[in-house]
Amino acid sequence: MAYALIEAGGTKFVLGVAGDDGRIGARARIETTTPAETLGAAVDWFRAHGGAYRALGIASFGPLDLDPASPGYGCVRRTPKPHWSGANLIAPFADAFACPVAIDTDVNGAALAEARWGAGTGHGSLLYLTVGTGVGGGFVSGGRLLAGLSHPEMGHIRMPRHAEDGGFAGCCPFHGDCLEGLAAGPAVIARWGQSLSKLGPDHPGHAIIAWYHGQALATFQAVMEPARIVLGGGVMGTPGLLERVRAEAVAAAGGYFVGDPAEVVVAPGLHGDAGLLGALALAQASG
Ligand code: ZN
């Protein structure tokens, strides 16, 4: 019996169907418009592609209510994205298909997929961090995602200041100069007008952004001691940045960095299908 997969993004939903062997067959993309229209189109597509599933997995943009005891379980929490605050992502599928529906953030889905099939294969623990328009993190230990009252918000930890970055207020609407506010893609554009890869390798922005992520990694490592730290997302795709972050993390840890840095701090092992594989990992965990 197949698995139904959804990678729910702010601009598009990617749908897929995977067989028992985890191979993704049919797939489609639909535009993210309103919940009624987009979720309705997704239900129609899954009906047209078999209609009987072992489980359905949703790896979604957030923030999400993930407390099973909450009346809002599976709903998008307050978001600046028009129409989607309060949207229930589970109900349309639970109503249409007689199968378990699993939901988590896209970041947690990617963490689980990297732990099972990517850079974390064969290791007991993995931290996945994505640095793009925001910063998000998911931690897997013993095959299970770290979960508290909600999903982690690792991008919003408070940060020390780089010595040459005193004039920038940060651009997180909630905290100003948290990690995301200082070192995600929009913070790079706000300071220097271009992405890091367009600024050129000698621009001081590379060292500053790498320093912030190095500080953050040293903090995460002290708390979780992951066997693998996978750095994904568009900003981390900047040539040379991962190596700089790794060196800064080792320096910031001051002798407390456990493991070989070149083996611990790595690029993602999964590429094109990472989002749908995240949804598959969530579906398999439930059904
Ligand atoms: Zn913040």
mmCIF file of C-alpha atoms and ligand atoms in Angstrom:
data_model
loop_
_atom_site.group_PDB
_atom_site.id
_atom_site.type_symbol
_atom_site.label_atom_id
_atom_site.label_comp_id
_atom_site.label_asym_id
_atom_site.label_seq_id
_atom_site.Cartn_x
_atom_site.Cartn_y
_atom_site.Cartn_z
ATOM 1 C CA MET A 1 0.000 0.000 0.000
ATOM 2 C CA ALA A 2 1.307 3.414 -0.948
ATOM 3 C CA TYR A 3 2.173 6.508 1.064
ATOM 4 C CA ALA A 4 0.760 9.936 0.202
ATOM 5 C CA LEU A 5 3.303 12.743 0.580
ATOM 6 C CA ILE A 6 2.967 16.515 0.848
ATOM 7 C CA GLU A 7 5.727 19.091 1.002
ATOM 8 C CA ALA A 8 3.708 22.173 1.951
ATOM 9 C CA GLY A 9 5.516 25.406 1.135
ATOM 10 C CA GLY A 10 4.563 29.050 1.206
ATOM 11 C CA THR A 11 4.581 29.376 -2.589
ATOM 12 C CA LYS A 12 3.900 25.804 -3.725
ATOM 13 C CA PHE A 13 2.752 22.415 -2.518
ATOM 14 C CA VAL A 14 4.660 19.404 -3.868
ATOM 15 C CA LEU A 15 2.623 16.179 -3.868
ATOM 16 C CA GLY A 16 3.907 12.656 -4.319
ATOM 17 C CA VAL A 17 3.016 8.999 -3.967
ATOM 18 C CA ALA A 18 5.618 6.490 -2.719
ATOM 19 C CA GLY A 19 5.428 2.714 -2.844
ATOM 20 C CA ASP A 20 6.246 0.369 0.033
ATOM 21 C CA ASP A 21 9.878 0.475 -1.058
ATOM 22 C CA GLY A 22 9.980 4.252 -0.533
ATOM 23 C CA ARG A 23 10.398 5.014 -4.236
ATOM 24 C CA ILE A 24 8.494 8.131 -5.215
ATOM 25 C CA GLY A 25 6.448 7.608 -8.376
ATOM 26 C CA ALA A 26 3.794 10.133 -9.371
ATOM 27 C CA ARG A 27 4.337 13.719 -8.295
ATOM 28 C CA ALA A 28 2.844 17.140 -8.914
ATOM 29 C CA ARG A 29 3.207 20.794 -7.938
ATOM 30 C CA ILE A 30 0.337 23.101 -7.131
ATOM 31 C CA GLU A 31 0.402 26.763 -6.284
ATOM 32 C CA THR A 32 -0.200 27.808 -2.674
ATOM 33 C CA THR A 33 -3.223 30.127 -2.846
ATOM 34 C CA THR A 34 -5.958 29.786 -0.221
ATOM 35 C CA PRO A 35 -6.322 26.777 2.119
ATOM 36 C CA ALA A 36 -9.663 25.739 0.589
ATOM 37 C CA GLU A 37 -8.345 25.853 -2.963
ATOM 38 C CA THR A 38 -4.882 24.369 -2.366
ATOM 39 C CA LEU A 39 -5.887 21.622 0.087
ATOM 40 C CA GLY A 40 -8.930 20.808 -2.079
ATOM 41 C CA ALA A 41 -6.720 20.411 -5.153
ATOM 42 C CA ALA A 42 -4.362 18.178 -3.161
ATOM 43 C CA VAL A 43 -7.230 15.917 -2.022
ATOM 44 C CA ASP A 44 -8.440 15.655 -5.644
ATOM 45 C CA TRP A 45 -4.943 14.734 -6.851
ATOM 46 C CA PHE A 46 -4.495 11.997 -4.239
ATOM 47 C CA ARG A 47 -7.974 10.616 -5.073
ATOM 48 C CA ALA A 48 -6.944 10.462 -8.737
ATOM 49 C CA HIS A 49 -3.706 8.629 -7.872
ATOM 50 C CA GLY A 50 -5.047 5.591 -6.096
ATOM 51 C CA GLY A 51 -7.049 6.986 -3.217
ATOM 52 C CA ALA A 52 -6.047 4.217 -0.769
ATOM 53 C CA TYR A 53 -2.973 4.922 1.358
ATOM 54 C CA ARG A 54 -1.163 3.342 4.271
ATOM 55 C CA ALA A 55 -0.469 6.823 5.689
ATOM 56 C CA LEU A 56 -0.226 10.430 4.583
ATOM 57 C CA GLY A 57 2.728 12.604 5.612
ATOM 58 C CA ILE A 58 2.807 16.406 5.586
ATOM 59 C CA ALA A 59 6.088 18.307 5.928
ATOM 60 C CA SER A 60 4.913 21.889 6.168
ATOM 61 C CA PHE A 61 5.940 25.494 6.514
ATOM 62 C CA GLY A 62 5.207 26.784 9.986
ATOM 63 C CA PRO A 63 4.645 27.719 12.623
ATOM 64 C CA LEU A 64 2.385 24.746 13.356
ATOM 65 C CA ASP A 65 0.378 23.579 16.369
ATOM 66 C CA LEU A 66 1.869 20.128 16.992
ATOM 67 C CA ASP A 67 0.433 19.419 20.448
ATOM 68 C CA PRO A 68 -1.842 16.363 19.995
ATOM 69 C CA ALA A 69 -3.879 17.483 23.028
ATOM 70 C CA SER A 70 -4.588 20.919 21.523
ATOM 71 C CA PRO A 71 -7.868 21.682 19.713
ATOM 72 C CA GLY A 72 -5.714 23.363 17.067
ATOM 73 C CA TYR A 73 -3.524 20.302 16.430
ATOM 74 C CA GLY A 74 -2.339 20.296 12.821
ATOM 75 C CA CYS A 75 -3.242 23.951 12.263
ATOM 76 C CA VAL A 76 -0.966 26.723 11.077
ATOM 77 C CA ARG A 77 -0.377 29.120 13.956
ATOM 78 C CA ARG A 78 -0.375 32.885 13.517
ATOM 79 C CA THR A 79 1.558 33.667 10.350
ATOM 80 C CA PRO A 80 2.026 36.784 8.232
ATOM 81 C CA LYS A 81 1.095 34.674 5.197
ATOM 82 C CA PRO A 82 -2.409 35.811 4.115
ATOM 83 C CA HIS A 83 -5.293 33.297 4.550
ATOM 84 C CA TRP A 84 -3.253 30.607 6.322
ATOM 85 C CA SER A 85 -3.365 31.576 10.025
ATOM 86 C CA GLY A 86 -5.455 28.882 11.702
ATOM 87 C CA ALA A 87 -5.736 26.721 8.563
ATOM 88 C CA ASN A 88 -6.211 23.051 9.478
ATOM 89 C CA LEU A 89 -3.799 21.032 7.331
ATOM 90 C CA ILE A 90 -4.873 17.619 8.619
ATOM 91 C CA ALA A 91 -8.679 17.687 8.483
ATOM 92 C CA PRO A 92 -9.242 17.700 4.688
ATOM 93 C CA PHE A 93 -7.048 14.594 4.315
ATOM 94 C CA ALA A 94 -8.304 12.782 7.422
ATOM 95 C CA ASP A 95 -11.855 13.323 6.125
ATOM 96 C CA ALA A 96 -11.044 12.130 2.603
ATOM 97 C CA PHE A 97 -8.787 9.129 3.289
ATOM 98 C CA ALA A 98 -9.086 6.391 5.893
ATOM 99 C CA CYS A 99 -5.432 6.460 6.935
ATOM 100 C CA PRO A 100 -3.235 8.073 9.608
ATOM 101 C CA VAL A 101 -2.167 11.636 8.770
ATOM 102 C CA ALA A 102 1.199 12.710 10.176
ATOM 103 C CA ILE A 103 2.339 16.310 10.216
ATOM 104 C CA ASP A 104 5.470 18.139 11.249
ATOM 105 C CA THR A 105 7.539 21.072 10.066
ATOM 106 C CA ASP A 106 9.446 20.846 6.802
ATOM 107 C CA VAL A 107 12.630 21.246 8.857
ATOM 108 C CA ASN A 108 11.770 18.319 11.152
ATOM 109 C CA GLY A 109 10.808 16.234 8.104
ATOM 110 C CA ALA A 110 14.158 16.984 6.481
ATOM 111 C CA ALA A 111 15.964 16.142 9.736
ATOM 112 C CA LEU A 112 14.254 12.754 9.913
ATOM 113 C CA ALA A 113 14.945 12.036 6.235
ATOM 114 C CA GLU A 114 18.626 13.024 6.575
ATOM 115 C CA ALA A 115 18.904 10.826 9.682
ATOM 116 C CA ARG A 116 17.409 7.794 7.878
ATOM 117 C CA TRP A 117 18.621 8.056 4.330
ATOM 118 C CA GLY A 118 21.082 10.947 4.098
ATOM 119 C CA ALA A 119 24.090 12.262 5.973
ATOM 120 C CA GLY A 120 23.022 10.641 9.262
ATOM 121 C CA THR A 121 22.744 7.037 8.034
ATOM 122 C CA GLY A 122 24.380 4.746 10.564
ATOM 123 C CA HIS A 123 24.695 7.422 13.255
ATOM 124 C CA GLY A 124 22.590 7.707 16.381
ATOM 125 C CA SER A 125 21.891 11.425 16.349
ATOM 126 C CA LEU A 126 21.650 14.270 13.875
ATOM 127 C CA LEU A 127 20.974 17.982 13.956
ATOM 128 C CA TYR A 128 19.638 19.458 10.723
ATOM 129 C CA LEU A 129 19.890 23.211 10.297
ATOM 130 C CA THR A 130 18.586 25.116 7.309
ATOM 131 C CA VAL A 131 19.675 28.677 6.581
ATOM 132 C CA GLY A 132 17.681 30.434 3.881
ATOM 133 C CA THR A 133 14.971 33.064 4.254
ATOM 134 C CA GLY A 134 14.979 31.999 7.903
ATOM 135 C CA VAL A 135 16.902 29.620 10.157
ATOM 136 C CA GLY A 136 15.307 26.387 11.350
ATOM 137 C CA GLY A 137 16.575 23.300 13.136
ATOM 138 C CA GLY A 138 15.419 19.760 13.877
ATOM 139 C CA PHE A 139 17.159 17.182 16.083
ATOM 140 C CA VAL A 140 16.828 13.403 15.766
ATOM 141 C CA SER A 141 18.106 11.011 18.430
ATOM 142 C CA GLY A 142 17.560 7.264 18.333
ATOM 143 C CA GLY A 143 15.281 7.704 15.314
ATOM 144 C CA ARG A 144 12.955 10.142 17.073
ATOM 145 C CA LEU A 145 12.508 13.873 16.660
ATOM 146 C CA LEU A 146 13.038 16.160 19.617
ATOM 147 C CA ALA A 147 9.601 17.495 20.536
ATOM 148 C CA GLY A 148 8.357 19.557 23.430
ATOM 149 C CA LEU A 149 5.176 21.623 23.572
ATOM 150 C CA SER A 150 5.874 22.527 19.961
ATOM 151 C CA HIS A 151 8.641 22.170 17.408
ATOM 152 C CA PRO A 152 12.018 23.744 18.256
ATOM 153 C CA GLU A 153 12.697 27.321 17.137
ATOM 154 C CA MET A 154 16.469 27.115 16.957
ATOM 155 C CA GLY A 155 16.703 30.111 14.641
ATOM 156 C CA HIS A 156 15.528 32.414 17.396
ATOM 157 C CA ILE A 157 18.263 31.906 19.987
ATOM 158 C CA ARG A 158 19.875 35.114 21.228
ATOM 159 C CA MET A 159 23.368 35.807 19.938
ATOM 160 C CA PRO A 160 26.599 37.518 20.973
ATOM 161 C CA ARG A 161 27.689 40.325 18.625
ATOM 162 C CA HIS A 162 30.451 40.144 16.071
ATOM 163 C CA ALA A 163 32.962 42.920 16.823
ATOM 164 C CA GLU A 164 32.518 44.510 13.378
ATOM 165 C CA ASP A 165 28.749 44.208 13.205
ATOM 166 C CA GLY A 166 27.625 46.650 15.866
ATOM 167 C CA GLY A 167 25.554 48.923 13.645
ATOM 168 C CA PHE A 168 23.033 46.404 12.372
ATOM 169 C CA ALA A 169 19.819 46.060 14.406
ATOM 170 C CA GLY A 170 18.898 42.646 12.937
ATOM 171 C CA CYS A 171 15.739 41.889 11.006
ATOM 172 C CA CYS A 172 13.715 39.379 13.046
ATOM 173 C CA PRO A 173 10.308 41.040 13.595
ATOM 174 C CA PHE A 174 10.139 39.431 17.057
ATOM 175 C CA HIS A 175 13.685 39.723 18.439
ATOM 176 C CA GLY A 176 15.730 41.928 16.134
ATOM 177 C CA ASP A 177 19.158 40.383 16.534
ATOM 178 C CA CYS A 178 18.495 36.688 17.162
ATOM 179 C CA LEU A 179 20.379 34.142 15.004
ATOM 180 C CA GLU A 180 17.819 34.400 12.195
ATOM 181 C CA GLY A 181 17.703 38.189 12.471
ATOM 182 C CA LEU A 182 21.489 38.425 12.117
ATOM 183 C CA ALA A 183 22.501 35.572 9.853
ATOM 184 C CA ALA A 184 19.679 34.377 7.535
ATOM 185 C CA GLY A 185 19.421 35.457 3.887
ATOM 186 C CA PRO A 186 17.364 38.643 4.497
ATOM 187 C CA ALA A 187 19.931 39.846 7.076
ATOM 188 C CA VAL A 188 22.678 39.487 4.450
ATOM 189 C CA ILE A 189 20.647 41.479 1.897
ATOM 190 C CA ALA A 190 19.718 44.119 4.504
ATOM 191 C CA ARG A 191 23.383 44.822 5.312
ATOM 192 C CA TRP A 192 25.158 44.402 1.987
ATOM 193 C CA GLY A 193 22.432 44.522 -0.686
ATOM 194 C CA GLN A 194 23.246 41.125 -2.233
ATOM 195 C CA SER A 195 23.426 37.443 -1.379
ATOM 196 C CA LEU A 196 26.769 36.143 -0.058
ATOM 197 C CA SER A 197 27.516 34.226 -3.247
ATOM 198 C CA LYS A 198 27.139 37.428 -5.284
ATOM 199 C CA LEU A 199 29.320 39.470 -2.910
ATOM 200 C CA GLY A 200 32.464 37.533 -3.799
ATOM 201 C CA PRO A 201 34.700 35.426 -1.563
ATOM 202 C CA ASP A 202 36.767 38.319 -0.177
ATOM 203 C CA HIS A 203 33.829 40.334 1.110
ATOM 204 C CA PRO A 204 33.862 40.638 4.940
ATOM 205 C CA GLY A 205 30.234 39.472 5.057
ATOM 206 C CA HIS A 206 31.373 35.855 4.648
ATOM 207 C CA ALA A 207 33.462 35.990 7.823
ATOM 208 C CA ILE A 208 30.722 37.739 9.805
ATOM 209 C CA ILE A 209 27.937 35.341 8.786
ATOM 210 C CA ALA A 210 30.195 32.311 9.336
ATOM 211 C CA TRP A 211 31.097 33.618 12.807
ATOM 212 C CA TYR A 212 27.418 33.836 13.843
ATOM 213 C CA HIS A 213 26.643 30.329 12.655
ATOM 214 C CA GLY A 214 29.821 29.061 14.323
ATOM 215 C CA GLN A 215 28.672 30.537 17.657
ATOM 216 C CA ALA A 216 25.251 28.929 17.196
ATOM 217 C CA LEU A 217 26.747 25.529 16.338
ATOM 218 C CA ALA A 218 28.935 25.592 19.436
ATOM 219 C CA THR A 219 25.788 26.251 21.508
ATOM 220 C CA PHE A 220 23.776 23.503 19.807
ATOM 221 C CA GLN A 221 26.664 21.087 20.146
ATOM 222 C CA ALA A 222 27.025 21.800 23.857
ATOM 223 C CA VAL A 223 23.295 21.097 24.367
ATOM 224 C CA MET A 224 22.763 18.105 22.064
ATOM 225 C CA GLU A 225 26.160 16.642 21.076
ATOM 226 C CA PRO A 226 24.884 15.454 17.685
ATOM 227 C CA ALA A 227 26.963 12.889 15.827
ATOM 228 C CA ARG A 228 26.186 14.815 12.641
ATOM 229 C CA ILE A 229 25.300 18.473 12.075
ATOM 230 C CA VAL A 230 23.864 18.906 8.577
ATOM 231 C CA LEU A 231 23.888 22.448 7.202
ATOM 232 C CA GLY A 232 21.282 22.948 4.463
ATOM 233 C CA GLY A 233 19.379 25.812 2.846
ATOM 234 C CA GLY A 234 20.221 28.381 0.175
ATOM 235 C CA VAL A 235 22.622 30.512 2.235
ATOM 236 C CA MET A 236 24.641 27.449 3.277
ATOM 237 C CA GLY A 237 25.033 26.603 -0.416
ATOM 238 C CA THR A 238 27.395 29.612 -0.714
ATOM 239 C CA PRO A 239 30.784 28.223 -1.834
ATOM 240 C CA GLY A 240 33.192 27.977 1.090
ATOM 241 C CA LEU A 241 30.697 28.968 3.784
ATOM 242 C CA LEU A 242 30.292 25.522 5.345
ATOM 243 C CA GLU A 243 34.066 25.210 5.823
ATOM 244 C CA ARG A 244 34.205 28.654 7.448
ATOM 245 C CA VAL A 245 31.285 27.823 9.771
ATOM 246 C CA ARG A 246 32.953 24.553 10.770
ATOM 247 C CA ALA A 247 36.189 26.362 11.689
ATOM 248 C CA GLU A 248 34.298 29.027 13.654
ATOM 249 C CA ALA A 249 32.326 26.360 15.527
ATOM 250 C CA VAL A 250 35.522 24.621 16.600
ATOM 251 C CA ALA A 251 37.037 27.941 17.709
ATOM 252 C CA ALA A 252 33.884 28.955 19.601
ATOM 253 C CA ALA A 253 33.666 25.591 21.387
ATOM 254 C CA GLY A 254 37.042 26.282 23.031
ATOM 255 C CA GLY A 255 38.159 22.671 23.213
ATOM 256 C CA TYR A 256 34.700 21.238 23.861
ATOM 257 C CA PHE A 257 34.018 20.269 20.252
ATOM 258 C CA VAL A 258 33.410 16.512 20.292
ATOM 259 C CA GLY A 259 34.372 14.429 17.257
ATOM 260 C CA ASP A 260 36.230 15.142 14.034
ATOM 261 C CA PRO A 261 34.841 18.487 12.797
ATOM 262 C CA ALA A 262 35.121 17.419 9.142
ATOM 263 C CA GLU A 263 32.907 14.400 9.874
ATOM 264 C CA VAL A 264 30.488 16.127 12.242
ATOM 265 C CA VAL A 265 29.670 19.342 10.318
ATOM 266 C CA VAL A 266 28.574 18.305 6.835
ATOM 267 C CA ALA A 267 26.432 19.190 3.813
ATOM 268 C CA PRO A 268 23.077 17.444 3.254
ATOM 269 C CA GLY A 269 23.178 13.918 1.843
ATOM 270 C CA LEU A 270 19.787 14.226 0.133
ATOM 271 C CA HIS A 271 19.122 16.673 -2.643
ATOM 272 C CA GLY A 272 16.211 17.015 -5.067
ATOM 273 C CA ASP A 273 13.605 14.979 -3.208
ATOM 274 C CA ALA A 274 14.528 16.014 0.334
ATOM 275 C CA GLY A 275 11.131 17.653 0.977
ATOM 276 C CA LEU A 276 9.055 14.673 -0.166
ATOM 277 C CA LEU A 277 11.392 12.250 1.617
ATOM 278 C CA GLY A 278 10.761 14.262 4.780
ATOM 279 C CA ALA A 279 7.035 13.705 4.295
ATOM 280 C CA LEU A 280 7.707 9.995 3.682
ATOM 281 C CA ALA A 281 9.724 9.697 6.887
ATOM 282 C CA LEU A 282 6.848 11.315 8.815
ATOM 283 C CA ALA A 283 4.266 9.055 7.145
ATOM 284 C CA GLN A 284 6.284 5.904 7.860
ATOM 285 C CA ALA A 285 6.636 6.914 11.505
ATOM 286 C CA SER A 286 2.843 6.989 11.819
ATOM 287 C CA GLY A 287 1.477 4.222 9.657
HETATM 288 ZN ZN ZN B 1 13.918 35.879 16.181
#
